[in-house]
Amino acid sequence: MLTSRENDRGTRGVKLAEAGVAARSGAAETARARLERTVRACATASKTEAEFVRRLRAEKVLVRPRYDTGTTGSVVGFSVATTPTAAERAAGGKPVWFGGGRLAKDLTLPRLRDEWETTGTAQQDAAAEWSAARRGAAVTITTGRERTQLDAGLMARAAEDIGKWNTYLSSIPASDTAQWARAAGRTAGVFAAWSARTESLPGPLAKAAAALSQSAQIPAHQRITPDPDRRHAGGAALIVMQTALTARGGAAANALLLRQMMRTMEAFADAERAAGNARQAHELVRVRERELTALHTQLVRTSVADRGAVSPASDSVPRAVTARDGGRPDGVSAEAWEAARLTGLGNTDGAPRRDGPVHAPTASSGDVADRSDRDALGAGEDLER
């Protein structure tokens, strides 16, 4: 859904030819949509430009730099393409390249550079990675932080980071269009990173990323002044993109993170409404209510089953209730009890609510997560930058 042309905030739109290619190949989305989400995820999770290039290549994206006229050293832009399948290559198909600005207005290299570190050898490292990508050579650094698989316990840390991000959003004046747009792009990047890790096909997280990316589209002249001290949500994107997937026991932390992200969506819907962009506000609310609420319900029910707060057969709550944590039963973890409370499964009469999650303030992730999860980073490590 496009925002209005009058305020110049629409995305590029889908061309009929692109939609036709996707339909004929049986793809769930166009190559451009997939590339936009991948580029956004990699950019948000990256600390430096060199890391961004390595992440794109790790995601099997073809990437090439665009050099300043007459030079092979000053990179001023980039293009990406999906890697052709064996069948496409056999049929003579070639990569279709998209510049960052063709994917979205906020994905041009100058805009992306506003969020990355440029100290030390960052520029030289980036030049080396761009050169390697152009030549099809191996990446120059094989021990970058993008290679590290993070412990699932860090999802609680991501929820804390998004809680702080929401506090930052509450400080942005409603009239500051540029800062809201920048924040929307970063939040879309977190959803995109999470989707890249968990969704084999575009699902609720991908749809949330697409909806928020609409709010990030503003004319280039409204670009916000870079500020290295401004919050950016990069730590959360890093965690959701590199956290080890667990078959059991991770649903509670995921549900708590998603709850925070749903609050984030509410903040952007309110900001769009205040700015007079009723259609975009409606779209954000629609995605939150129809897509994210269903996913949240699924996660908390899985958490309840994993942790034993509710019997999967009866949805009834154990009767050994104590006064702590608002009546949490003995032997039931705080995470599971919070999950049950959020979905209404924690009713003392044992009857589950049928209207989905309760849209009320929840306990902070730090109150309900294992301390070992929260301390997994170590006191000195900073994922937020």
Coordinates of N, CA and C in Angstrom, one line a residue, residues 30-207:
T30 N 8.0 -10.7 -5.4 CA 8.9 -10.3 -6.4 C 10.3 -10.3 -5.9
A31 N 11.3 -10.4 -6.9 CA 12.7 -10.4 -6.5 C 13.0 -9.0 -5.8
R32 N 12.4 -8.0 -6.3 CA 12.7 -6.6 -5.7 C 12.2 -6.6 -4.2
A33 N 11.1 -7.1 -3.9 CA 10.6 -7.1 -2.5 C 11.5 -7.9 -1.6
R34 N 11.9 -9.1 -2.1 CA 12.8 -9.9 -1.3 C 14.2 -9.2 -1.1
L35 N 14.7 -8.6 -2.2 CA 16.0 -7.9 -2.1 C 15.9 -6.7 -1.1
E36 N 14.8 -6.0 -1.2 CA 14.6 -4.8 -0.3 C 14.7 -5.3 1.2
R37 N 13.9 -6.3 1.5 CA 13.9 -6.8 2.9 C 15.3 -7.3 3.3
T38 N 16.0 -8.0 2.4 CA 17.3 -8.5 2.7 C 18.3 -7.4 2.9
V39 N 18.3 -6.4 2.0 CA 19.2 -5.3 2.2 C 18.9 -4.5 3.4
R40 N 17.7 -4.3 3.8 CA 17.3 -3.6 5.0 C 17.8 -4.3 6.2
A41 N 17.6 -5.6 6.2 CA 18.0 -6.4 7.4 C 19.5 -6.4 7.6
C42 N 20.2 -6.6 6.5 CA 21.7 -6.5 6.6 C 22.2 -5.2 7.0
A43 N 21.6 -4.1 6.5 CA 22.1 -2.8 6.8 C 21.8 -2.5 8.3
T44 N 20.6 -2.8 8.8 CA 20.3 -2.5 10.2 C 21.1 -3.3 11.2
A45 N 21.5 -4.5 10.8 CA 22.2 -5.4 11.7 C 23.7 -5.1 11.7
S46 N 24.2 -4.3 10.7 CA 25.6 -4.1 10.5 C 26.1 -2.9 11.3
K47 N 27.3 -3.0 11.7 CA 28.0 -1.9 12.5 C 28.8 -1.1 11.5
T48 N 29.3 -1.7 10.4 CA 30.1 -1.0 9.5 C 29.7 -1.3 8.1
E49 N 30.2 -0.5 7.1 CA 29.9 -0.8 5.7 C 30.5 -2.1 5.2
A50 N 31.7 -2.4 5.7 CA 32.3 -3.7 5.3 C 31.5 -4.9 5.8
E51 N 30.9 -4.8 7.0 CA 30.1 -5.8 7.5 C 28.8 -6.0 6.7
F52 N 28.3 -4.9 6.2 CA 27.1 -4.9 5.4 C 27.3 -5.6 4.1
V53 N 28.4 -5.4 3.5 CA 28.8 -6.1 2.2 C 28.9 -7.6 2.5
R54 N 29.6 -8.0 3.6 CA 29.8 -9.4 3.9 C 28.4 -10.0 4.2
R55 N 27.6 -9.3 4.9 CA 26.2 -9.9 5.2 C 25.4 -10.2 3.9
L56 N 25.4 -9.2 3.0 CA 24.7 -9.4 1.8 C 25.2 -10.7 1.0
R57 N 26.5 -10.8 1.0 CA 27.1 -12.0 0.3 C 26.8 -13.3 1.0
A58 N 26.7 -13.2 2.3 CA 26.4 -14.4 3.1 C 24.9 -14.8 2.9
E59 N 24.1 -13.9 2.5 CA 22.7 -14.2 2.2 C 22.5 -14.6 0.8
K60 N 23.6 -14.8 0.1 CA 23.6 -15.3 -1.3 C 23.0 -14.2 -2.3
V61 N 23.2 -12.9 -1.9 CA 22.8 -11.8 -2.7 C 24.0 -11.4 -3.6
L62 N 23.8 -11.3 -4.9 CA 24.8 -10.7 -5.7 C 24.9 -9.2 -5.5
V63 N 26.1 -8.7 -5.3 CA 26.3 -7.3 -5.0 C 27.5 -6.7 -5.7
R64 N 27.3 -5.6 -6.3 CA 28.4 -4.9 -7.0 C 28.4 -3.4 -6.6
P65 N 29.6 -2.8 -6.5 CA 29.7 -1.4 -6.2 C 29.5 -0.5 -7.4
R66 N 29.1 0.7 -7.2 CA 29.1 1.7 -8.2 C 30.1 2.8 -7.8
Y67 N 31.2 2.9 -8.7 CA 32.2 3.8 -8.3 C 32.0 5.2 -8.9
D68 N 32.6 6.2 -8.3 CA 32.5 7.6 -8.8 C 33.1 7.6 -10.2
T69 N 32.6 8.5 -11.0 CA 33.0 8.6 -12.4 C 34.5 8.7 -12.5
G70 N 35.1 7.8 -13.3 CA 36.5 7.9 -13.6 C 37.4 7.3 -12.5
T71 N 36.8 6.6 -11.5 CA 37.6 6.1 -10.4 C 37.2 4.6 -10.2
T72 N 38.1 3.9 -9.5 CA 37.7 2.5 -9.1 C 38.0 2.4 -7.6
G73 N 38.0 3.5 -6.9 CA 38.3 3.5 -5.5 C 37.2 4.1 -4.6
S74 N 36.5 5.1 -5.1 CA 35.5 5.8 -4.4 C 34.1 5.2 -4.7
V75 N 33.5 4.4 -3.8 CA 32.2 3.8 -4.0 C 31.1 4.8 -3.6
V76 N 30.2 5.0 -4.5 CA 29.1 6.0 -4.3 C 27.8 5.4 -4.3
G77 N 27.7 4.1 -4.6 CA 26.4 3.4 -4.7 C 26.6 1.9 -4.8
F78 N 25.5 1.2 -4.9 CA 25.6 -0.3 -5.1 C 24.4 -0.8 -5.8
S79 N 24.5 -2.0 -6.3 CA 23.4 -2.7 -6.9 C 23.4 -4.1 -6.4
V80 N 22.2 -4.7 -6.3 CA 22.1 -6.1 -5.9 C 21.2 -6.9 -6.8
A81 N 21.3 -8.2 -6.8 CA 20.5 -9.0 -7.6 C 20.4 -10.4 -6.9
T82 N 19.3 -11.1 -7.2 CA 19.2 -12.5 -6.7 C 20.0 -13.4 -7.5
T83 N 20.6 -14.4 -6.9 CA 21.4 -15.4 -7.6 C 20.4 -16.3 -8.5
P84 N 20.6 -16.3 -9.8 CA 19.8 -17.2 -10.6 C 19.8 -18.6 -10.2
T85 N 18.7 -19.3 -10.3 CA 18.6 -20.7 -10.0 C 19.2 -21.5 -11.2
A86 N 19.5 -22.8 -11.0 CA 20.0 -23.6 -12.0 C 19.1 -23.6 -13.2
A87 N 17.8 -23.7 -13.0 CA 16.9 -23.7 -14.1 C 16.9 -22.4 -14.9
E88 N 17.0 -21.3 -14.1 CA 17.1 -20.0 -14.8 C 18.4 -19.8 -15.6
R89 N 19.5 -20.3 -15.1 CA 20.7 -20.3 -15.8 C 20.6 -21.2 -17.1
A90 N 20.0 -22.3 -16.9 CA 19.9 -23.2 -18.1 C 19.0 -22.6 -19.2
A91 N 18.1 -21.8 -18.8 CA 17.2 -21.1 -19.8 C 17.8 -19.8 -20.3
G92 N 19.0 -19.5 -19.9 CA 19.7 -18.3 -20.4 C 19.4 -17.1 -19.5
G93 N 18.8 -17.3 -18.4 CA 18.5 -16.1 -17.5 C 19.7 -15.5 -16.9
K94 N 19.6 -14.2 -16.8 CA 20.7 -13.4 -16.2 C 20.2 -12.6 -15.0
P95 N 21.1 -12.2 -14.1 CA 20.7 -11.5 -12.9 C 20.0 -10.1 -13.3
V96 N 19.0 -9.8 -12.6 CA 18.4 -8.5 -12.8 C 18.8 -7.6 -11.6
W97 N 19.5 -6.5 -11.9 CA 20.1 -5.7 -10.9 C 19.2 -4.5 -10.5
F98 N 19.2 -4.2 -9.2 CA 18.5 -3.1 -8.6 C 19.5 -2.3 -7.8
G99 N 19.5 -1.0 -8.0 CA 20.3 -0.1 -7.2 C 19.6 0.1 -5.9
G100 N 20.3 0.4 -4.8 CA 19.7 0.6 -3.5 C 18.5 1.6 -3.6
G101 N 18.7 2.7 -4.3 CA 17.6 3.7 -4.4 C 16.4 3.2 -5.1
R102 N 16.6 2.2 -6.0 CA 15.4 1.6 -6.7 C 14.6 0.7 -5.8
L103 N 15.3 0.2 -4.8 CA 14.6 -0.7 -3.8 C 13.7 0.2 -2.9
A104 N 14.3 1.3 -2.4 CA 13.6 2.2 -1.5 C 14.4 3.4 -1.3
K105 N 13.8 4.5 -1.1 CA 14.5 5.8 -1.0 C 15.5 5.9 0.1
D106 N 15.2 5.1 1.2 CA 16.1 5.2 2.4 C 17.2 4.1 2.3
L107 N 17.3 3.4 1.2 CA 18.4 2.4 1.0 C 19.5 2.7 0.1
T108 N 19.6 4.0 -0.2 CA 20.8 4.5 -1.0 C 22.0 4.4 -0.1
L109 N 23.1 4.2 -0.7 CA 24.4 4.1 0.1 C 24.6 5.3 1.0
P110 N 24.5 6.5 0.5 CA 24.6 7.7 1.4 C 23.7 7.7 2.6
R111 N 22.5 7.2 2.5 CA 21.6 7.2 3.6 C 22.0 6.1 4.6
L112 N 22.4 4.9 4.0 CA 22.8 3.8 4.9 C 24.1 4.2 5.7
R113 N 25.0 4.9 5.0 CA 26.2 5.3 5.7 C 26.0 6.2 6.9
D114 N 24.9 6.9 7.0 CA 24.6 7.7 8.1 C 24.5 6.9 9.4
E115 N 24.2 5.6 9.3 CA 24.0 4.7 10.5 C 25.3 3.9 10.9
W116 N 26.3 3.9 10.0 CA 27.5 3.0 10.3 C 28.6 3.8 10.9
E117 N 29.5 3.1 11.6 CA 30.7 3.6 12.1 C 31.7 3.9 11.0
T118 N 32.4 5.0 11.1 CA 33.4 5.4 10.1 C 34.8 5.6 10.7
T119 N 35.0 5.2 11.9 CA 36.2 5.4 12.6 C 37.3 4.4 12.3
G120 N 38.5 4.6 12.6 CA 39.6 3.7 12.4 C 39.8 3.3 10.9
T121 N 39.8 2.0 10.6 CA 40.0 1.5 9.3 C 38.7 1.2 8.6
A122 N 37.6 1.7 9.0 CA 36.3 1.4 8.5 C 36.2 1.6 7.0
Q123 N 36.7 2.8 6.5 CA 36.6 3.1 5.1 C 37.5 2.2 4.2
Q124 N 38.7 1.9 4.7 CA 39.6 1.0 4.0 C 39.0 -0.4 4.0
D125 N 38.5 -0.9 5.1 CA 37.9 -2.2 5.1 C 36.7 -2.3 4.1
A126 N 35.9 -1.3 4.1 CA 34.8 -1.3 3.1 C 35.2 -1.3 1.7
A127 N 36.2 -0.5 1.4 CA 36.8 -0.5 0.0 C 37.3 -1.9 -0.4
A128 N 37.9 -2.6 0.6 CA 38.4 -4.0 0.3 C 37.3 -4.9 0.0
E129 N 36.2 -4.8 0.8 CA 35.1 -5.7 0.6 C 34.3 -5.4 -0.7
W130 N 34.2 -4.2 -1.0 CA 33.5 -3.8 -2.3 C 34.4 -4.4 -3.5
S131 N 35.7 -4.2 -3.4 CA 36.5 -4.7 -4.4 C 36.4 -6.2 -4.6
A132 N 36.4 -6.9 -3.5 CA 36.3 -8.4 -3.5 C 34.9 -8.8 -4.1
A133 N 33.9 -8.1 -3.8 CA 32.6 -8.4 -4.3 C 32.5 -8.2 -5.8
R134 N 33.2 -7.1 -6.3 CA 33.2 -6.8 -7.7 C 33.9 -7.9 -8.5
R135 N 35.0 -8.4 -7.9 CA 35.8 -9.4 -8.6 C 35.3 -10.8 -8.4
G136 N 34.3 -11.0 -7.5 CA 33.8 -12.3 -7.2 C 34.8 -13.1 -6.3
A137 N 35.6 -12.4 -5.6 CA 36.6 -13.0 -4.7 C 36.0 -13.2 -3.3
A138 N 36.7 -14.0 -2.5 CA 36.2 -14.3 -1.2 C 36.3 -13.0 -0.3
V139 N 35.4 -13.0 0.7 CA 35.4 -11.8 1.6 C 36.8 -11.7 2.2
T140 N 37.2 -10.5 2.6 CA 38.5 -10.2 3.1 C 38.7 -10.6 4.6
I141 N 37.5 -10.6 5.3 CA 37.5 -10.9 6.7 C 36.6 -12.1 6.9
T142 N 37.1 -13.1 7.5 CA 36.3 -14.3 7.8 C 35.9 -14.5 9.2
T143 N 36.3 -13.6 10.1 CA 36.0 -13.6 11.5 C 35.2 -12.5 12.0
G144 N 34.4 -11.9 11.1 CA 33.5 -10.8 11.4 C 32.4 -11.2 12.4
R145 N 31.8 -10.2 13.0 CA 30.8 -10.6 14.0 C 29.6 -11.2 13.4
E146 N 29.4 -11.0 12.1 CA 28.3 -11.6 11.4 C 28.4 -13.1 11.3
R147 N 29.6 -13.7 11.6 CA 29.8 -15.1 11.6 C 29.4 -15.8 12.9
T148 N 29.2 -15.0 14.0 CA 29.0 -15.6 15.3 C 27.5 -15.9 15.5
Q149 N 27.2 -17.2 15.9 CA 25.9 -17.6 16.2 C 25.6 -17.3 17.7
L150 N 24.6 -16.4 18.0 CA 24.4 -16.0 19.3 C 23.5 -17.0 20.1
D151 N 23.6 -17.0 21.4 CA 22.8 -17.8 22.2 C 21.3 -17.3 22.2
A152 N 20.4 -18.3 22.2 CA 19.0 -17.9 22.2 C 18.6 -17.1 23.4
G153 N 19.3 -17.2 24.5 CA 19.0 -16.4 25.7 C 19.1 -14.9 25.5
L154 N 19.8 -14.5 24.4 CA 19.9 -13.1 24.1 C 18.6 -12.5 23.6
M155 N 17.6 -13.3 23.3 CA 16.4 -12.7 22.8 C 15.8 -11.8 23.9
A156 N 16.0 -12.1 25.2 CA 15.6 -11.3 26.2 C 16.3 -9.9 26.2
R157 N 17.5 -9.9 25.8 CA 18.3 -8.7 25.7 C 17.7 -7.8 24.5
A158 N 17.3 -8.5 23.4 CA 16.7 -7.8 22.3 C 15.4 -7.1 22.8
A159 N 14.6 -7.8 23.6 CA 13.4 -7.2 24.1 C 13.6 -6.0 24.9
E160 N 14.7 -6.0 25.7 CA 15.1 -4.9 26.5 C 15.5 -3.7 25.6
D161 N 16.3 -4.0 24.6 CA 16.7 -3.0 23.7 C 15.5 -2.3 23.0
I162 N 14.5 -3.1 22.6 CA 13.4 -2.5 21.9 C 12.6 -1.7 22.9
G163 N 12.6 -2.1 24.2 CA 11.9 -1.3 25.2 C 12.5 0.1 25.3
K164 N 13.9 0.1 25.2 CA 14.6 1.4 25.2 C 14.3 2.2 24.0
W165 N 14.2 1.4 22.9 CA 13.9 2.1 21.6 C 12.5 2.7 21.6
N166 N 11.6 2.1 22.3 CA 10.2 2.7 22.4 C 10.2 3.9 23.2
T167 N 11.1 3.9 24.3 CA 11.2 5.1 25.1 C 11.8 6.3 24.2
Y168 N 12.8 5.9 23.4 CA 13.3 6.9 22.4 C 12.2 7.5 21.5
L169 N 11.4 6.6 21.0 CA 10.3 7.0 20.1 C 9.4 8.0 20.8
S170 N 9.2 7.8 22.0 CA 8.2 8.7 22.8 C 8.8 10.1 22.9
S171 N 10.1 10.3 22.7 CA 10.7 11.6 22.8 C 10.7 12.4 21.5
I172 N 10.4 11.7 20.4 CA 10.4 12.4 19.1 C 9.1 13.2 18.9
P173 N 9.3 14.5 18.6 CA 8.1 15.4 18.4 C 7.3 14.9 17.2
A174 N 6.0 15.0 17.3 CA 5.2 14.5 16.2 C 5.5 15.2 14.9
S175 N 6.0 16.4 15.0 CA 6.2 17.2 13.8 C 7.6 16.9 13.1
D176 N 8.4 16.1 13.8 CA 9.7 15.8 13.2 C 9.6 14.6 12.2
T177 N 9.2 14.9 11.0 CA 9.0 13.9 10.0 C 10.2 13.1 9.7
A178 N 11.4 13.8 9.6 CA 12.6 13.1 9.2 C 13.0 12.1 10.3
Q179 N 12.9 12.5 11.5 CA 13.4 11.6 12.6 C 12.4 10.4 12.7
W180 N 11.1 10.6 12.5 CA 10.2 9.5 12.5 C 10.5 8.5 11.3
A181 N 10.7 9.1 10.2 CA 11.0 8.3 9.0 C 12.3 7.5 9.2
R182 N 13.3 8.1 9.7 CA 14.5 7.3 10.0 C 14.3 6.2 11.0
A183 N 13.5 6.5 12.0 CA 13.2 5.4 13.0 C 12.4 4.3 12.4
A184 N 11.5 4.7 11.5 CA 10.6 3.6 10.8 C 11.5 2.7 10.0
G185 N 12.5 3.3 9.3 CA 13.4 2.4 8.5 C 14.2 1.5 9.4
R186 N 14.6 2.0 10.5 CA 15.4 1.1 11.5 C 14.5 0.0 12.1
T187 N 13.3 0.4 12.4 CA 12.4 -0.7 13.0 C 12.0 -1.7 11.9
A188 N 11.8 -1.2 10.7 CA 11.5 -2.2 9.6 C 12.7 -3.1 9.4
G189 N 13.9 -2.6 9.7 CA 15.1 -3.4 9.6 C 15.1 -4.5 10.6
V190 N 14.7 -4.3 11.8 CA 14.6 -5.3 12.9 C 13.6 -6.4 12.5
F191 N 12.4 -6.0 12.0 CA 11.5 -7.0 11.5 C 12.0 -7.8 10.4
A192 N 12.7 -7.1 9.4 CA 13.3 -7.8 8.3 C 14.4 -8.8 8.7
A193 N 15.2 -8.4 9.7 CA 16.2 -9.3 10.2 C 15.6 -10.5 10.8
W194 N 14.6 -10.3 11.6 CA 13.9 -11.4 12.3 C 13.2 -12.3 11.3
S195 N 12.6 -11.7 10.2 CA 12.0 -12.5 9.2 C 13.1 -13.4 8.4
A196 N 14.2 -12.8 8.2 CA 15.3 -13.5 7.5 C 15.7 -14.7 8.2
R197 N 15.6 -14.7 9.5 CA 16.1 -15.8 10.4 C 15.0 -16.9 10.5
T198 N 13.7 -16.5 10.5 CA 12.7 -17.4 10.9 C 11.6 -17.7 9.9
E199 N 11.5 -16.9 8.8 CA 10.4 -17.1 7.8 C 11.0 -17.6 6.5
S200 N 10.6 -18.8 6.1 CA 11.1 -19.3 4.8 C 10.3 -18.6 3.7
L201 N 9.1 -18.2 4.0 CA 8.3 -17.5 3.0 C 7.8 -16.2 3.8
P202 N 7.5 -15.1 3.0 CA 7.0 -13.9 3.7 C 5.9 -14.1 4.6
G203 N 6.1 -13.8 5.9 CA 5.0 -14.0 6.9 C 4.7 -12.7 7.6
P204 N 4.2 -12.8 8.8 CA 3.8 -11.6 9.6 C 5.0 -10.6 9.8
L205 N 6.2 -11.2 10.0 CA 7.4 -10.3 10.3 C 7.7 -9.5 9.0
A206 N 7.7 -10.2 7.9 CA 8.0 -9.6 6.6 C 7.0 -8.6 6.3
K207 N 5.7 -8.8 6.6 CA 4.7 -7.9 6.3 C 4.8 -6.6 7.2

